[in-house]
Amino acid sequence: MHPADHTGPRFHLRGPLDVPRSPQGRPVLVQAGASNEGRSFAARFAEVIFTAHQRLEDGQAFYADIKDRATRFGRIPSEVVILPGISPFIGDTETAALELEREFNELTVPEYGLRQLEQLTGVRLSEAALDGPVPEELFRDAGNVTDNARSRLQVVAGIVERERPTVRRLLHRLAGARGHRVLTGAAEQVADAIEEWFRQGAADGFNVMPPFYPGGLELFTSRVVPLLRERGLFRDEYTGGTLREHLGLSRPRSRFVDEAHLASAGGVRPGPVGQPSTSYRPAPRCSSRS
């Protein structure tokens, strides 16, 4: 089974106006971005990491890097949940799914996509370049999955390097999923991809980004989720009432409990290993009225 102490992959079904917040207790701390600074920040503070990868080996490298960094920060690796984004086009057959993806790609507006590509690269391309190859110089020095200054640039650079797409094809790849992995196929194929990444140490779960609502979400929940249940990879029923519980995250200890304990102990806080204890002054409590 997967190294994470959990029975199966965790999912966050992402809606257009969704905010990852538990209805009780503090919000789940979510970080997005896989740059050098982003990974360091996430490993130290984040509880859920929303990331983008196209290949299994990239997902594995990112996963191992984050878990190692979290351990070095003194954290429990299983308390840092990594959820790559996936955008599934699901059909009765792979051919039907590919046709559905093609129909959506034909609805895209090239001018809008070109503006987004300009924001990413700093270079403006004309519509005349749509059916030519993507200029490789746009993505020089993009780095790799564990060493880069701008993670989304690095993800797109990988697509360009491996697939050599036309500009139009690249815009299609970025139109809905924004660099996240697009899974196109029958429900069994989507379930296979999810299981592979989970079992092979590339993800603790997935941030599901259906390409259209509500149909894309309904297809995923009605066709893919039952397959994951049959494979023992998804719960049959909920055992908690908060997002934190659904993600398998423990409830953090209240800082107010810690303050009360420290106050009763004379206001002394043990220092880090090898460092002396330090005095502690409780943070001021604030109140507000609506």
mmCIF file of C-alpha atoms in Angstrom, residues 112-219:
data_model
loop_
_atom_site.group_PDB
_atom_site.id
_atom_site.type_symbol
_atom_site.label_atom_id
_atom_site.label_comp_id
_atom_site.label_asym_id
_atom_site.label_seq_id
_atom_site.Cartn_x
_atom_site.Cartn_y
_atom_site.Cartn_z
ATOM 1 C CA TYR A 112 -7.307 34.687 -25.014
ATOM 2 C CA GLY A 113 -4.901 31.748 -24.882
ATOM 3 C CA LEU A 114 -2.144 33.767 -26.529
ATOM 4 C CA ARG A 115 -2.517 36.486 -23.885
ATOM 5 C CA GLN A 116 -2.141 33.895 -21.154
ATOM 6 C CA LEU A 117 0.932 32.451 -22.835
ATOM 7 C CA GLU A 118 2.385 35.958 -23.003
ATOM 8 C CA GLN A 119 1.801 36.407 -19.273
ATOM 9 C CA LEU A 120 3.647 33.159 -18.670
ATOM 10 C CA THR A 121 6.632 33.751 -20.975
ATOM 11 C CA GLY A 122 6.771 37.515 -21.451
ATOM 12 C CA VAL A 123 6.691 37.037 -25.250
ATOM 13 C CA ARG A 124 3.793 37.966 -27.490
ATOM 14 C CA LEU A 125 2.935 35.539 -30.308
ATOM 15 C CA SER A 126 0.628 36.382 -33.195
ATOM 16 C CA GLU A 127 -2.327 34.303 -34.349
ATOM 17 C CA ALA A 128 -0.319 33.627 -37.503
ATOM 18 C CA ALA A 129 1.972 31.436 -35.382
ATOM 19 C CA LEU A 130 -0.846 29.167 -34.152
ATOM 20 C CA ASP A 131 -0.071 26.253 -36.456
ATOM 21 C CA GLY A 132 3.698 26.503 -36.187
ATOM 22 C CA PRO A 133 5.866 24.882 -33.499
ATOM 23 C CA VAL A 134 6.207 26.540 -30.121
ATOM 24 C CA PRO A 135 9.520 28.467 -30.092
ATOM 25 C CA GLU A 136 11.785 26.545 -27.718
ATOM 26 C CA GLU A 137 13.577 29.721 -26.651
ATOM 27 C CA LEU A 138 10.443 30.774 -24.748
ATOM 28 C CA PHE A 139 11.230 28.185 -22.098
ATOM 29 C CA ARG A 140 14.979 28.236 -21.723
ATOM 30 C CA ASP A 141 16.312 27.909 -18.190
ATOM 31 C CA ALA A 142 12.915 26.791 -16.848
ATOM 32 C CA GLY A 143 14.596 24.356 -14.465
ATOM 33 C CA ASN A 144 13.236 20.989 -13.345
ATOM 34 C CA VAL A 145 10.571 19.786 -10.959
ATOM 35 C CA THR A 146 12.737 20.143 -7.844
ATOM 36 C CA ASP A 147 14.747 23.205 -8.876
ATOM 37 C CA ASN A 148 12.919 26.075 -10.534
ATOM 38 C CA ALA A 149 12.026 29.696 -9.931
ATOM 39 C CA ARG A 150 8.570 29.488 -11.566
ATOM 40 C CA SER A 151 6.865 26.135 -11.362
ATOM 41 C CA ARG A 152 4.138 26.667 -13.951
ATOM 42 C CA LEU A 153 6.714 27.802 -16.510
ATOM 43 C CA GLN A 154 8.662 24.632 -15.755
ATOM 44 C CA VAL A 155 5.575 22.416 -16.240
ATOM 45 C CA VAL A 156 4.753 23.986 -19.608
ATOM 46 C CA ALA A 157 8.404 23.808 -20.675
ATOM 47 C CA GLY A 158 8.273 20.065 -20.052
ATOM 48 C CA ILE A 159 5.229 19.704 -22.303
ATOM 49 C CA VAL A 160 6.955 21.644 -25.077
ATOM 50 C CA GLU A 161 10.211 19.706 -24.776
ATOM 51 C CA ARG A 162 8.583 16.256 -24.806
ATOM 52 C CA GLU A 163 5.707 16.760 -27.231
ATOM 53 C CA ARG A 164 6.912 19.495 -29.596
ATOM 54 C CA PRO A 165 3.349 20.795 -30.010
ATOM 55 C CA THR A 166 2.121 23.530 -32.263
ATOM 56 C CA VAL A 167 1.141 26.754 -30.526
ATOM 57 C CA ARG A 168 -2.523 25.878 -31.066
ATOM 58 C CA ARG A 169 -2.099 22.442 -29.516
ATOM 59 C CA LEU A 170 -0.278 23.923 -26.520
ATOM 60 C CA LEU A 171 -3.108 26.410 -25.980
ATOM 61 C CA HIS A 172 -5.554 23.506 -26.006
ATOM 62 C CA ARG A 173 -3.480 21.731 -23.352
ATOM 63 C CA LEU A 174 -3.534 24.826 -21.164
ATOM 64 C CA ALA A 175 -7.075 26.035 -21.834
ATOM 65 C CA GLY A 176 -8.949 24.162 -19.127
ATOM 66 C CA ALA A 177 -6.400 22.458 -16.905
ATOM 67 C CA ARG A 178 -3.838 25.325 -16.858
ATOM 68 C CA GLY A 179 -0.925 22.892 -16.955
ATOM 69 C CA HIS A 180 -2.496 20.241 -14.739
ATOM 70 C CA ARG A 181 -2.758 16.702 -16.052
ATOM 71 C CA VAL A 182 -5.645 16.003 -18.413
ATOM 72 C CA LEU A 183 -6.954 12.423 -18.160
ATOM 73 C CA THR A 184 -8.896 11.436 -21.270
ATOM 74 C CA GLY A 185 -10.493 8.021 -21.575
ATOM 75 C CA ALA A 186 -13.087 5.603 -20.290
ATOM 76 C CA ALA A 187 -13.747 5.519 -16.554
ATOM 77 C CA GLU A 188 -11.485 2.483 -16.131
ATOM 78 C CA GLN A 189 -8.563 4.345 -17.687
ATOM 79 C CA VAL A 190 -9.037 7.338 -15.403
ATOM 80 C CA ALA A 191 -9.255 5.044 -12.360
ATOM 81 C CA ASP A 192 -6.077 3.232 -13.498
ATOM 82 C CA ALA A 193 -4.161 6.517 -13.717
ATOM 83 C CA ILE A 194 -5.332 7.591 -10.264
ATOM 84 C CA GLU A 195 -4.391 4.236 -8.735
ATOM 85 C CA GLU A 196 -0.965 4.233 -10.353
ATOM 86 C CA TRP A 197 -0.002 7.657 -9.033
ATOM 87 C CA PHE A 198 -1.311 6.863 -5.570
ATOM 88 C CA ARG A 199 0.368 3.477 -5.240
ATOM 89 C CA GLN A 200 3.640 4.627 -6.841
ATOM 90 C CA GLY A 201 4.280 7.484 -4.399
ATOM 91 C CA ALA A 202 3.344 10.439 -6.583
ATOM 92 C CA ALA A 203 0.219 11.647 -4.749
ATOM 93 C CA ASP A 204 -1.771 11.333 -1.547
ATOM 94 C CA GLY A 205 -4.891 12.151 -3.516
ATOM 95 C CA PHE A 206 -6.110 14.491 -6.213
ATOM 96 C CA ASN A 207 -7.710 17.861 -6.712
ATOM 97 C CA VAL A 208 -10.351 16.968 -9.293
ATOM 98 C CA MET A 209 -10.980 19.773 -11.788
ATOM 99 C CA PRO A 210 -13.812 18.674 -14.114
ATOM 100 C CA PRO A 211 -13.625 20.483 -17.472
ATOM 101 C CA PHE A 212 -17.343 21.302 -17.334
ATOM 102 C CA TYR A 213 -20.082 21.545 -14.700
ATOM 103 C CA PRO A 214 -22.163 19.830 -13.557
ATOM 104 C CA GLY A 215 -21.746 17.036 -16.109
ATOM 105 C CA GLY A 216 -18.007 16.506 -15.704
ATOM 106 C CA LEU A 217 -18.346 16.207 -11.946
ATOM 107 C CA GLU A 218 -21.319 13.858 -12.236
ATOM 108 C CA LEU A 219 -19.398 11.605 -14.645
#
